[in-house]
Amino acid sequence: MKISVDSPSKTIDLALTLSCGQVFRWLQYGHSWVGTLGNTLIKIRQRKGYLEVQPSNPILRSTISDYLRLDDDLESIISELSGDTFFRQVAYEVRGLRILRQDPWECLISYICSRNSRISMIRRVLNNMCRRFGEKVTLGQYTNYTFPGPEEILNAKPSELIGCGLRYGRRQAEEIKNAAELVHKGILDFNVLKKIPYPEAKIELTSLCRGVGSKVADCVLLFSLEKLEAFPIDVWVARAMVNLYHDYLDKRLVKRVRSNHRLSNADYERLSMFARDRFGRYAGYAQEYLYHWIRTKNC
DNA sequence: CCCCAGGCACATT
DNA sequence: AATGTGCATGGG
């Protein structure tokens, strides 16, 4: 299957998009990327002007283009974001990076597991969970595992989840099972969260789900629930904001971030408000660009 | 041994 | 409302 990306509005850098840290389970084999969408293994390769997709079983073209958010007009989003010369440079350096439209359940569990951890660790935990509780899917020489659904997680023993390498052991295992129960019982309904406004959806997520605070909620809202104004702030994004916009921010906040203090709720909200005020409805794209920019700039 | 990583929940002031 | 602290893995 071929998907054309041969126009400025459909620009994509597939490798950058799949490896920048918004999603954790894609694997690179040479020029190809292998992952799963639902129960289907997907092998995808970027060619000149189009994407070449090989699914393990029949799949709609729109499943891929929805996942990659090819419906986002990247050219106009970037021009709307590039209000200052600092950010224009950032946007240029990460051109082709798209926000993905992930499955909300997988995204929620992934970011519950991400707390105070690092990307390589998160990858390992999630892959362990999929190997243990997911289903094996193959395409030729390639093997992958589906992400286990709420029912599989509900039936899992906490000790088995802990054995996957959770950062906070039993406590996090309970959080994951709690989320599974909420989804299974229909108390947490992602289709509803997609429709209601960002502030309400965020309150709903943080109040219902144990282990979900401001940062995790913003990640889930941005990466899987259509809230492009969500602006997740981790230490890296805080550093990027402070580097670029220190003149507009509270001096003590700048000092705290620079001296590597943990980000307080108050500082999170302050940075959050500033970001949405500055970047508007596509603040989430700005966040992802800043995140990647500050990390690659320093490494 | 130290430090830190896509933080949260709860106690204390 | 703001700040402090336990959690408790694994890599540099």
PDB file of C-alpha atoms (C1' of nucleotides) in Angstrom:
ATOM      1  CA  MET A   1       0.000   0.000   0.000  1.00  0.00           C
ATOM      2  CA  LYS A   2       1.261   3.460  -0.922  1.00  0.00           C
ATOM      3  CA  ILE A   3       0.281   6.646   0.896  1.00  0.00           C
ATOM      4  CA  SER A   4       1.263   9.862  -0.815  1.00  0.00           C
ATOM      5  CA  VAL A   5       2.898  12.533   1.345  1.00  0.00           C
ATOM      6  CA  ASP A   6       4.052  14.563  -1.608  1.00  0.00           C
ATOM      7  CA  SER A   7       2.750  18.008  -0.673  1.00  0.00           C
ATOM      8  CA  PRO A   8       3.868  20.669   1.819  1.00  0.00           C
ATOM      9  CA  SER A   9       0.795  20.152   4.020  1.00  0.00           C
ATOM     10  CA  LYS A  10       1.466  16.398   4.247  1.00  0.00           C
ATOM     11  CA  THR A  11       5.173  16.671   5.014  1.00  0.00           C
ATOM     12  CA  ILE A  12       6.352  13.969   7.390  1.00  0.00           C
ATOM     13  CA  ASP A  13       9.643  12.680   8.711  1.00  0.00           C
ATOM     14  CA  LEU A  14       8.576   9.153   9.609  1.00  0.00           C
ATOM     15  CA  ALA A  15      11.706   8.196  11.531  1.00  0.00           C
ATOM     16  CA  LEU A  16      11.619  11.376  13.594  1.00  0.00           C
ATOM     17  CA  THR A  17       7.908  11.018  14.278  1.00  0.00           C
ATOM     18  CA  LEU A  18       8.150   7.410  15.464  1.00  0.00           C
ATOM     19  CA  SER A  19      11.356   7.803  17.479  1.00  0.00           C
ATOM     20  CA  CYS A  20      10.969  11.192  19.177  1.00  0.00           C
ATOM     21  CA  GLY A  21       9.535   9.785  22.409  1.00  0.00           C
ATOM     22  CA  GLN A  22       5.780  10.349  22.025  1.00  0.00           C
ATOM     23  CA  VAL A  23       5.265   6.635  21.333  1.00  0.00           C
ATOM     24  CA  PHE A  24       7.415   3.815  22.660  1.00  0.00           C
ATOM     25  CA  ARG A  25       7.068   0.540  20.801  1.00  0.00           C
ATOM     26  CA  TRP A  26       8.120   1.104  17.181  1.00  0.00           C
ATOM     27  CA  LEU A  27      11.235  -0.801  16.157  1.00  0.00           C
ATOM     28  CA  GLN A  28      13.607   0.146  13.369  1.00  0.00           C
ATOM     29  CA  TYR A  29      14.926  -2.459  10.942  1.00  0.00           C
ATOM     30  CA  GLY A  30      17.181  -0.779   8.414  1.00  0.00           C
ATOM     31  CA  HIS A  31      14.998   1.766   6.606  1.00  0.00           C
ATOM     32  CA  SER A  32      11.764   0.205   7.827  1.00  0.00           C
ATOM     33  CA  TRP A  33       9.721   0.620  10.992  1.00  0.00           C
ATOM     34  CA  VAL A  34       7.676  -2.155  12.561  1.00  0.00           C
ATOM     35  CA  GLY A  35       4.905  -1.738  15.107  1.00  0.00           C
ATOM     36  CA  THR A  36       1.314  -2.725  15.794  1.00  0.00           C
ATOM     37  CA  LEU A  37      -1.974  -0.889  15.310  1.00  0.00           C
ATOM     38  CA  GLY A  38      -4.776  -2.811  16.976  1.00  0.00           C
ATOM     39  CA  ASN A  39      -4.244  -6.469  16.072  1.00  0.00           C
ATOM     40  CA  THR A  40      -2.251  -5.699  12.942  1.00  0.00           C
ATOM     41  CA  LEU A  41       1.494  -5.653  12.560  1.00  0.00           C
ATOM     42  CA  ILE A  42       2.561  -2.764  10.349  1.00  0.00           C
ATOM     43  CA  LYS A  43       5.796  -2.454   8.422  1.00  0.00           C
ATOM     44  CA  ILE A  44       6.279   1.010   7.046  1.00  0.00           C
ATOM     45  CA  ARG A  45       9.003   2.674   5.047  1.00  0.00           C
ATOM     46  CA  GLN A  46       9.377   6.222   3.835  1.00  0.00           C
ATOM     47  CA  ARG A  47      10.161   6.596   0.145  1.00  0.00           C
ATOM     48  CA  LYS A  48      10.471   9.732  -1.928  1.00  0.00           C
ATOM     49  CA  GLY A  49       7.049  11.381  -1.814  1.00  0.00           C
ATOM     50  CA  TYR A  50       5.154   8.452  -0.321  1.00  0.00           C
ATOM     51  CA  LEU A  51       4.973   5.916   2.470  1.00  0.00           C
ATOM     52  CA  GLU A  52       5.112   2.212   1.686  1.00  0.00           C
ATOM     53  CA  VAL A  53       2.976   0.221   4.120  1.00  0.00           C
ATOM     54  CA  GLN A  54       2.806  -3.544   4.563  1.00  0.00           C
ATOM     55  CA  PRO A  55       0.205  -4.776   7.064  1.00  0.00           C
ATOM     56  CA  SER A  56       0.048  -8.330   8.423  1.00  0.00           C
ATOM     57  CA  ASN A  57      -3.636  -8.456   7.511  1.00  0.00           C
ATOM     58  CA  PRO A  58      -5.945  -6.225   5.444  1.00  0.00           C
ATOM     59  CA  ILE A  59      -6.241  -2.730   6.829  1.00  0.00           C
ATOM     60  CA  LEU A  60      -7.800   0.506   5.634  1.00  0.00           C
ATOM     61  CA  ARG A  61      -5.527   3.175   4.247  1.00  0.00           C
ATOM     62  CA  SER A  62      -7.300   5.634   6.550  1.00  0.00           C
ATOM     63  CA  THR A  63      -6.193   3.645   9.610  1.00  0.00           C
ATOM     64  CA  ILE A  64      -2.617   4.590   8.771  1.00  0.00           C
ATOM     65  CA  SER A  65      -3.248   8.178   7.733  1.00  0.00           C
ATOM     66  CA  ASP A  66      -5.392   8.772  10.840  1.00  0.00           C
ATOM     67  CA  TYR A  67      -2.651   7.366  13.063  1.00  0.00           C
ATOM     68  CA  LEU A  68      -0.051   9.612  11.429  1.00  0.00           C
ATOM     69  CA  ARG A  69      -2.418  12.597  11.556  1.00  0.00           C
ATOM     70  CA  LEU A  70      -1.871  13.287   7.872  1.00  0.00           C
ATOM     71  CA  ASP A  71      -5.095  15.286   8.168  1.00  0.00           C
ATOM     72  CA  ASP A  72      -3.111  17.930  10.073  1.00  0.00           C
ATOM     73  CA  ASP A  73      -1.955  20.618   7.661  1.00  0.00           C
ATOM     74  CA  LEU A  74       1.586  20.794   9.009  1.00  0.00           C
ATOM     75  CA  GLU A  75       2.514  23.802   6.902  1.00  0.00           C
ATOM     76  CA  SER A  76      -0.236  26.008   8.282  1.00  0.00           C
ATOM     77  CA  ILE A  77       0.211  24.708  11.842  1.00  0.00           C
ATOM     78  CA  ILE A  78       3.879  25.678  11.789  1.00  0.00           C
ATOM     79  CA  SER A  79       3.188  29.072  10.303  1.00  0.00           C
ATOM     80  CA  GLU A  80       0.587  29.672  13.000  1.00  0.00           C
ATOM     81  CA  LEU A  81       3.103  28.700  15.700  1.00  0.00           C
ATOM     82  CA  SER A  82       6.106  30.580  14.395  1.00  0.00           C
ATOM     83  CA  GLY A  83       5.343  33.898  16.028  1.00  0.00           C
ATOM     84  CA  ASP A  84       8.888  34.605  17.153  1.00  0.00           C
ATOM     85  CA  THR A  85      12.329  34.106  15.638  1.00  0.00           C
ATOM     86  CA  PHE A  86      13.373  31.652  18.388  1.00  0.00           C
ATOM     87  CA  PHE A  87      10.558  29.293  17.651  1.00  0.00           C
ATOM     88  CA  ARG A  88      10.856  29.674  13.891  1.00  0.00           C
ATOM     89  CA  GLN A  89      14.346  28.213  14.186  1.00  0.00           C
ATOM     90  CA  VAL A  90      13.124  25.343  16.378  1.00  0.00           C
ATOM     91  CA  ALA A  91      10.326  24.517  13.941  1.00  0.00           C
ATOM     92  CA  TYR A  92      12.795  24.474  11.082  1.00  0.00           C
ATOM     93  CA  GLU A  93      15.146  22.081  12.865  1.00  0.00           C
ATOM     94  CA  VAL A  94      12.408  19.536  13.582  1.00  0.00           C
ATOM     95  CA  ARG A  95      10.467  19.867  10.303  1.00  0.00           C
ATOM     96  CA  GLY A  96       8.468  16.758   9.481  1.00  0.00           C
ATOM     97  CA  LEU A  97       7.785  15.835  13.102  1.00  0.00           C
ATOM     98  CA  ARG A  98       4.097  15.058  13.552  1.00  0.00           C
ATOM     99  CA  ILE A  99       1.976  14.393  16.600  1.00  0.00           C
ATOM    100  CA  LEU A 100       0.508  10.880  16.329  1.00  0.00           C
ATOM    101  CA  ARG A 101      -3.102   9.911  16.990  1.00  0.00           C
ATOM    102  CA  GLN A 102      -2.494   6.987  19.352  1.00  0.00           C
ATOM    103  CA  ASP A 103      -4.909   4.518  20.850  1.00  0.00           C
ATOM    104  CA  PRO A 104      -6.089   6.154  24.122  1.00  0.00           C
ATOM    105  CA  TRP A 105      -5.904   2.991  26.205  1.00  0.00           C
ATOM    106  CA  GLU A 106      -2.340   2.168  25.207  1.00  0.00           C
ATOM    107  CA  CYS A 107      -1.388   5.821  25.566  1.00  0.00           C
ATOM    108  CA  LEU A 108      -2.849   6.042  29.075  1.00  0.00           C
ATOM    109  CA  ILE A 109      -1.055   2.943  30.311  1.00  0.00           C
ATOM    110  CA  SER A 110       2.170   3.989  28.597  1.00  0.00           C
ATOM    111  CA  TYR A 111       2.269   7.341  30.319  1.00  0.00           C
ATOM    112  CA  ILE A 112       1.233   5.948  33.696  1.00  0.00           C
ATOM    113  CA  CYS A 113       4.343   3.766  33.319  1.00  0.00           C
ATOM    114  CA  SER A 114       6.447   6.729  32.154  1.00  0.00           C
ATOM    115  CA  ARG A 115       6.454   8.567  35.478  1.00  0.00           C
ATOM    116  CA  ASN A 116       9.883   9.776  36.520  1.00  0.00           C
ATOM    117  CA  SER A 117      11.436   7.168  34.252  1.00  0.00           C
ATOM    118  CA  ARG A 118      13.347   7.323  30.995  1.00  0.00           C
ATOM    119  CA  ILE A 119      12.408   6.440  27.476  1.00  0.00           C
ATOM    120  CA  SER A 120      14.628   3.361  27.256  1.00  0.00           C
ATOM    121  CA  MET A 121      13.096   2.058  30.502  1.00  0.00           C
ATOM    122  CA  ILE A 122       9.537   2.824  29.432  1.00  0.00           C
ATOM    123  CA  ARG A 123      10.135   0.947  26.193  1.00  0.00           C
ATOM    124  CA  ARG A 124      11.333  -2.063  28.090  1.00  0.00           C
ATOM    125  CA  VAL A 125       8.436  -2.144  30.546  1.00  0.00           C
ATOM    126  CA  LEU A 126       5.840  -1.799  27.783  1.00  0.00           C
ATOM    127  CA  ASN A 127       7.463  -4.399  25.562  1.00  0.00           C
ATOM    128  CA  ASN A 128       7.603  -6.784  28.514  1.00  0.00           C
ATOM    129  CA  MET A 129       3.892  -6.220  29.159  1.00  0.00           C
ATOM    130  CA  CYS A 130       3.053  -6.869  25.512  1.00  0.00           C
ATOM    131  CA  ARG A 131       5.161 -10.024  25.368  1.00  0.00           C
ATOM    132  CA  ARG A 132       3.567 -11.295  28.540  1.00  0.00           C
ATOM    133  CA  PHE A 133      -0.085 -10.255  28.039  1.00  0.00           C
ATOM    134  CA  GLY A 134      -0.457  -9.357  24.355  1.00  0.00           C
ATOM    135  CA  GLU A 135      -0.847 -11.553  21.282  1.00  0.00           C
ATOM    136  CA  LYS A 136       1.943 -12.467  18.939  1.00  0.00           C
ATOM    137  CA  VAL A 137       1.644 -11.109  15.392  1.00  0.00           C
ATOM    138  CA  THR A 138       4.018 -11.829  12.536  1.00  0.00           C
ATOM    139  CA  LEU A 139       4.742 -10.637   9.028  1.00  0.00           C
ATOM    140  CA  GLY A 140       7.420 -12.611   7.256  1.00  0.00           C
ATOM    141  CA  GLN A 141      10.539 -12.408   9.394  1.00  0.00           C
ATOM    142  CA  TYR A 142       9.074  -9.740  11.677  1.00  0.00           C
ATOM    143  CA  THR A 143       7.446 -10.451  15.021  1.00  0.00           C
ATOM    144  CA  ASN A 144       5.635  -8.105  17.346  1.00  0.00           C
ATOM    145  CA  TYR A 145       3.012  -8.206  20.097  1.00  0.00           C
ATOM    146  CA  THR A 146      -0.319  -6.425  20.414  1.00  0.00           C
ATOM    147  CA  PHE A 147      -0.925  -4.157  23.361  1.00  0.00           C
ATOM    148  CA  PRO A 148      -2.987  -6.039  25.973  1.00  0.00           C
ATOM    149  CA  GLY A 149      -6.536  -4.748  26.423  1.00  0.00           C
ATOM    150  CA  PRO A 150      -8.222  -3.794  29.707  1.00  0.00           C
ATOM    151  CA  GLU A 151      -9.523  -7.363  30.185  1.00  0.00           C
ATOM    152  CA  GLU A 152      -6.049  -8.882  29.927  1.00  0.00           C
ATOM    153  CA  ILE A 153      -4.731  -6.356  32.442  1.00  0.00           C
ATOM    154  CA  LEU A 154      -7.651  -6.987  34.792  1.00  0.00           C
ATOM    155  CA  ASN A 155      -6.822 -10.695  34.811  1.00  0.00           C
ATOM    156  CA  ALA A 156      -3.111 -10.098  35.351  1.00  0.00           C
ATOM    157  CA  LYS A 157      -1.570 -10.684  38.748  1.00  0.00           C
ATOM    158  CA  PRO A 158       0.052  -7.580  40.238  1.00  0.00           C
ATOM    159  CA  SER A 159       3.252  -9.561  40.704  1.00  0.00           C
ATOM    160  CA  GLU A 160       3.360 -10.310  36.977  1.00  0.00           C
ATOM    161  CA  LEU A 161       2.930  -6.636  36.133  1.00  0.00           C
ATOM    162  CA  ILE A 162       5.630  -5.705  38.628  1.00  0.00           C
ATOM    163  CA  GLY A 163       7.852  -8.309  36.987  1.00  0.00           C
ATOM    164  CA  CYS A 164       7.665  -6.335  33.741  1.00  0.00           C
ATOM    165  CA  GLY A 165       9.892  -3.734  35.411  1.00  0.00           C
ATOM    166  CA  LEU A 166       7.522  -1.024  36.653  1.00  0.00           C
ATOM    167  CA  ARG A 167       9.326   1.988  38.075  1.00  0.00           C
ATOM    168  CA  TYR A 168       7.174   2.104  41.218  1.00  0.00           C
ATOM    169  CA  GLY A 169       6.317  -1.549  41.645  1.00  0.00           C
ATOM    170  CA  ARG A 170       3.109  -2.516  43.381  1.00  0.00           C
ATOM    171  CA  ARG A 171       1.731   0.977  43.556  1.00  0.00           C
ATOM    172  CA  GLN A 172       1.938   1.357  39.777  1.00  0.00           C
ATOM    173  CA  ALA A 173       0.548  -2.123  39.170  1.00  0.00           C
ATOM    174  CA  GLU A 174      -2.533  -1.077  41.155  1.00  0.00           C
ATOM    175  CA  GLU A 175      -2.819   2.121  39.127  1.00  0.00           C
ATOM    176  CA  ILE A 176      -2.769   0.137  35.890  1.00  0.00           C
ATOM    177  CA  LYS A 177      -5.373  -2.337  37.099  1.00  0.00           C
ATOM    178  CA  ASN A 178      -7.490   0.538  38.371  1.00  0.00           C
ATOM    179  CA  ALA A 179      -7.412   2.128  34.898  1.00  0.00           C
ATOM    180  CA  ALA A 180      -8.334  -1.210  33.314  1.00  0.00           C
ATOM    181  CA  GLU A 181     -11.335  -1.510  35.620  1.00  0.00           C
ATOM    182  CA  LEU A 182     -12.518   2.030  34.860  1.00  0.00           C
ATOM    183  CA  VAL A 183     -12.362   1.390  31.115  1.00  0.00           C
ATOM    184  CA  HIS A 184     -13.884  -2.089  31.378  1.00  0.00           C
ATOM    185  CA  LYS A 185     -16.843  -0.794  33.390  1.00  0.00           C
ATOM    186  CA  GLY A 186     -17.309   2.154  31.041  1.00  0.00           C
ATOM    187  CA  ILE A 187     -16.685   4.690  33.809  1.00  0.00           C
ATOM    188  CA  LEU A 188     -13.779   6.032  31.789  1.00  0.00           C
ATOM    189  CA  ASP A 189     -15.054   6.543  28.230  1.00  0.00           C
ATOM    190  CA  PHE A 190     -12.456   7.797  25.761  1.00  0.00           C
ATOM    191  CA  ASN A 191     -15.077   8.664  23.145  1.00  0.00           C
ATOM    192  CA  VAL A 192     -16.664  11.069  25.601  1.00  0.00           C
ATOM    193  CA  LEU A 193     -13.291  12.576  26.509  1.00  0.00           C
ATOM    194  CA  LYS A 194     -12.603  13.192  22.819  1.00  0.00           C
ATOM    195  CA  LYS A 195     -15.748  15.290  22.515  1.00  0.00           C
ATOM    196  CA  ILE A 196     -15.617  17.444  25.645  1.00  0.00           C
ATOM    197  CA  PRO A 197     -13.323  20.501  25.936  1.00  0.00           C
ATOM    198  CA  TYR A 198      -9.722  20.190  27.100  1.00  0.00           C
ATOM    199  CA  PRO A 199     -10.090  21.598  30.653  1.00  0.00           C
ATOM    200  CA  GLU A 200     -13.007  19.309  31.486  1.00  0.00           C
ATOM    201  CA  ALA A 201     -11.367  16.253  29.955  1.00  0.00           C
ATOM    202  CA  LYS A 202      -8.243  16.930  32.003  1.00  0.00           C
ATOM    203  CA  ILE A 203     -10.198  17.178  35.258  1.00  0.00           C
ATOM    204  CA  GLU A 204     -12.042  13.971  34.371  1.00  0.00           C
ATOM    205  CA  LEU A 205      -8.802  12.054  33.717  1.00  0.00           C
ATOM    206  CA  THR A 206      -6.904  13.285  36.771  1.00  0.00           C
ATOM    207  CA  SER A 207      -9.789  12.797  39.171  1.00  0.00           C
ATOM    208  CA  LEU A 208     -10.784   9.337  37.904  1.00  0.00           C
ATOM    209  CA  CYS A 209      -7.408   7.707  37.310  1.00  0.00           C
ATOM    210  CA  ARG A 210      -4.982   7.088  40.124  1.00  0.00           C
ATOM    211  CA  GLY A 211      -1.437   7.797  39.022  1.00  0.00           C
ATOM    212  CA  VAL A 212      -2.552  10.401  36.494  1.00  0.00           C
ATOM    213  CA  GLY A 213      -1.581  13.981  37.310  1.00  0.00           C
ATOM    214  CA  SER A 214      -1.110  17.087  35.184  1.00  0.00           C
ATOM    215  CA  LYS A 215       1.756  15.799  33.065  1.00  0.00           C
ATOM    216  CA  VAL A 216       0.434  12.317  32.317  1.00  0.00           C
ATOM    217  CA  ALA A 217      -3.054  13.691  31.615  1.00  0.00           C
ATOM    218  CA  ASP A 218      -1.667  16.258  29.179  1.00  0.00           C
ATOM    219  CA  CYS A 219       0.264  13.534  27.338  1.00  0.00           C
ATOM    220  CA  VAL A 220      -2.810  11.341  26.984  1.00  0.00           C
ATOM    221  CA  LEU A 221      -4.967  14.294  25.929  1.00  0.00           C
ATOM    222  CA  LEU A 222      -2.460  15.483  23.325  1.00  0.00           C
ATOM    223  CA  PHE A 223      -1.344  12.151  21.896  1.00  0.00           C
ATOM    224  CA  SER A 224      -4.643  10.281  21.849  1.00  0.00           C
ATOM    225  CA  LEU A 225      -7.659  12.464  22.665  1.00  0.00           C
ATOM    226  CA  GLU A 226      -7.576  15.252  20.082  1.00  0.00           C
ATOM    227  CA  LYS A 227      -6.524  18.012  22.459  1.00  0.00           C
ATOM    228  CA  LEU A 228      -3.803  19.750  20.453  1.00  0.00           C
ATOM    229  CA  GLU A 229      -3.763  22.623  22.941  1.00  0.00           C
ATOM    230  CA  ALA A 230      -2.465  20.316  25.723  1.00  0.00           C
ATOM    231  CA  PHE A 231       1.118  21.189  26.646  1.00  0.00           C
ATOM    232  CA  PRO A 232       2.799  18.436  28.697  1.00  0.00           C
ATOM    233  CA  ILE A 233       5.742  19.763  30.699  1.00  0.00           C
ATOM    234  CA  ASP A 234       8.575  17.539  31.856  1.00  0.00           C
ATOM    235  CA  VAL A 235      12.035  18.708  32.943  1.00  0.00           C
ATOM    236  CA  TRP A 236      13.176  18.987  29.311  1.00  0.00           C
ATOM    237  CA  VAL A 237      10.275  21.117  28.122  1.00  0.00           C
ATOM    238  CA  ALA A 238      10.629  23.297  31.213  1.00  0.00           C
ATOM    239  CA  ARG A 239      14.298  23.815  30.335  1.00  0.00           C
ATOM    240  CA  ALA A 240      13.461  24.661  26.730  1.00  0.00           C
ATOM    241  CA  MET A 241      10.832  27.185  27.826  1.00  0.00           C
ATOM    242  CA  VAL A 242      13.248  28.778  30.274  1.00  0.00           C
ATOM    243  CA  ASN A 243      15.997  28.949  27.641  1.00  0.00           C
ATOM    244  CA  LEU A 244      13.792  30.621  25.051  1.00  0.00           C
ATOM    245  CA  TYR A 245      11.433  32.715  27.148  1.00  0.00           C
ATOM    246  CA  HIS A 246      13.201  33.571  30.411  1.00  0.00           C
ATOM    247  CA  ASP A 247      12.486  37.256  29.870  1.00  0.00           C
ATOM    248  CA  TYR A 248       8.741  36.611  30.046  1.00  0.00           C
ATOM    249  CA  LEU A 249       8.795  34.224  32.989  1.00  0.00           C
ATOM    250  CA  ASP A 250       8.998  34.686  36.740  1.00  0.00           C
ATOM    251  CA  LYS A 251      12.671  35.014  37.731  1.00  0.00           C
ATOM    252  CA  ARG A 252      12.359  32.572  40.626  1.00  0.00           C
ATOM    253  CA  LEU A 253      10.700  29.987  38.361  1.00  0.00           C
ATOM    254  CA  VAL A 254      13.572  30.367  35.904  1.00  0.00           C
ATOM    255  CA  LYS A 255      16.046  29.878  38.709  1.00  0.00           C
ATOM    256  CA  ARG A 256      14.262  26.782  40.036  1.00  0.00           C
ATOM    257  CA  VAL A 257      14.187  25.125  36.620  1.00  0.00           C
ATOM    258  CA  ARG A 258      17.832  25.981  35.954  1.00  0.00           C
ATOM    259  CA  SER A 259      18.922  24.541  39.278  1.00  0.00           C
ATOM    260  CA  ASN A 260      17.119  21.282  38.488  1.00  0.00           C
ATOM    261  CA  HIS A 261      14.402  21.542  41.132  1.00  0.00           C
ATOM    262  CA  ARG A 262      11.389  19.284  40.771  1.00  0.00           C
ATOM    263  CA  LEU A 263       8.602  21.139  38.992  1.00  0.00           C
ATOM    264  CA  SER A 264       5.888  22.107  41.493  1.00  0.00           C
ATOM    265  CA  ASN A 265       2.192  22.119  40.598  1.00  0.00           C
ATOM    266  CA  ALA A 266       2.243  25.886  40.728  1.00  0.00           C
ATOM    267  CA  ASP A 267       5.171  26.161  38.319  1.00  0.00           C
ATOM    268  CA  TYR A 268       3.565  23.583  36.024  1.00  0.00           C
ATOM    269  CA  GLU A 269       0.398  25.666  35.844  1.00  0.00           C
ATOM    270  CA  ARG A 270       2.333  28.895  35.311  1.00  0.00           C
ATOM    271  CA  LEU A 271       4.329  27.450  32.396  1.00  0.00           C
ATOM    272  CA  SER A 272       1.203  25.822  31.036  1.00  0.00           C
ATOM    273  CA  MET A 273      -0.755  29.060  30.985  1.00  0.00           C
ATOM    274  CA  PHE A 274       2.133  30.937  29.397  1.00  0.00           C
ATOM    275  CA  ALA A 275       2.498  28.285  26.685  1.00  0.00           C
ATOM    276  CA  ARG A 276      -1.166  28.197  25.742  1.00  0.00           C
ATOM    277  CA  ASP A 277      -1.252  31.973  25.743  1.00  0.00           C
ATOM    278  CA  ARG A 278       1.756  32.141  23.428  1.00  0.00           C
ATOM    279  CA  PHE A 279       1.122  29.167  21.139  1.00  0.00           C
ATOM    280  CA  GLY A 280      -2.668  28.876  21.148  1.00  0.00           C
ATOM    281  CA  ARG A 281      -4.681  25.951  19.797  1.00  0.00           C
ATOM    282  CA  TYR A 282      -1.600  24.088  18.510  1.00  0.00           C
ATOM    283  CA  ALA A 283       0.455  24.448  21.705  1.00  0.00           C
ATOM    284  CA  GLY A 284       0.889  20.664  21.755  1.00  0.00           C
ATOM    285  CA  TYR A 285       2.807  20.757  18.483  1.00  0.00           C
ATOM    286  CA  ALA A 286       5.010  23.519  19.904  1.00  0.00           C
ATOM    287  CA  GLN A 287       5.634  21.352  22.956  1.00  0.00           C
ATOM    288  CA  GLU A 288       6.719  18.367  20.902  1.00  0.00           C
ATOM    289  CA  TYR A 289       9.042  20.520  18.848  1.00  0.00           C
ATOM    290  CA  LEU A 290      10.611  22.095  21.935  1.00  0.00           C
ATOM    291  CA  TYR A 291      10.999  18.678  23.549  1.00  0.00           C
ATOM    292  CA  HIS A 292      12.857  17.215  20.616  1.00  0.00           C
ATOM    293  CA  TRP A 293      14.869  20.356  19.986  1.00  0.00           C
ATOM    294  CA  ILE A 294      16.212  20.697  23.532  1.00  0.00           C
ATOM    295  CA  ARG A 295      17.078  17.003  23.772  1.00  0.00           C
ATOM    296  CA  THR A 296      18.956  16.769  20.472  1.00  0.00           C
ATOM    297  CA  LYS A 297      20.616  20.126  20.961  1.00  0.00           C
ATOM    298  CA  ASN A 298      22.223  18.981  24.199  1.00  0.00           C
ATOM    299  CA  CYS A 299      23.140  15.424  23.296  1.00  0.00           C
TER     300      CYS A 299
ATOM    301  C1'  DC B   1      28.903   6.198  46.310  1.00  0.00           C
ATOM    302  C1'  DC B   2      26.586   9.978  43.751  1.00  0.00           C
ATOM    303  C1'  DC B   3      23.014  11.808  40.325  1.00  0.00           C
ATOM    304  C1'  DC B   4      18.959  11.717  37.460  1.00  0.00           C
ATOM    305  C1'  DA B   5      14.960  10.259  34.300  1.00  0.00           C
ATOM    306  C1'  DG B   6       8.257  12.320  29.607  1.00  0.00           C
ATOM    307  C1'  DG B   7       5.812  12.707  38.296  1.00  0.00           C
ATOM    308  C1'  DC B   8       2.186  11.502  41.583  1.00  0.00           C
ATOM    309  C1'  DA B   9      -0.017  11.499  46.183  1.00  0.00           C
ATOM    310  C1'  DC B  10      -0.131  13.033  50.435  1.00  0.00           C
ATOM    311  C1'  DA B  11       1.607  15.551  54.664  1.00  0.00           C
ATOM    312  C1'  DT B  12       2.992  19.814  56.441  1.00  0.00           C
ATOM    313  C1'  DT B  13       3.270  24.731  56.705  1.00  0.00           C
TER     314       DT B  13
ATOM    315  C1'  DA C   1      -1.938  27.899  48.086  1.00  0.00           C
ATOM    316  C1'  DA C   2       2.769  26.637  48.275  1.00  0.00           C
ATOM    317  C1'  DT C   3       6.403  23.585  49.476  1.00  0.00           C
ATOM    318  C1'  DG C   4       8.484  19.104  51.120  1.00  0.00           C
ATOM    319  C1'  DT C   5       8.927  14.073  50.920  1.00  0.00           C
ATOM    320  C1'  DG C   6       8.385   8.915  49.929  1.00  0.00           C
ATOM    321  C1'  DC C   7       8.169   6.123  46.266  1.00  0.00           C
ATOM    322  C1'  DA C   8      12.115   2.576  45.036  1.00  0.00           C
ATOM    323  C1'  DT C   9      14.265   1.078  38.937  1.00  0.00           C
ATOM    324  C1'  DG C  10      18.364   1.102  36.576  1.00  0.00           C
ATOM    325  C1'  DG C  11      21.931   3.546  33.880  1.00  0.00           C
ATOM    326  C1'  DG C  12      25.811   6.948  33.767  1.00  0.00           C
TER     327       DG C  12
END
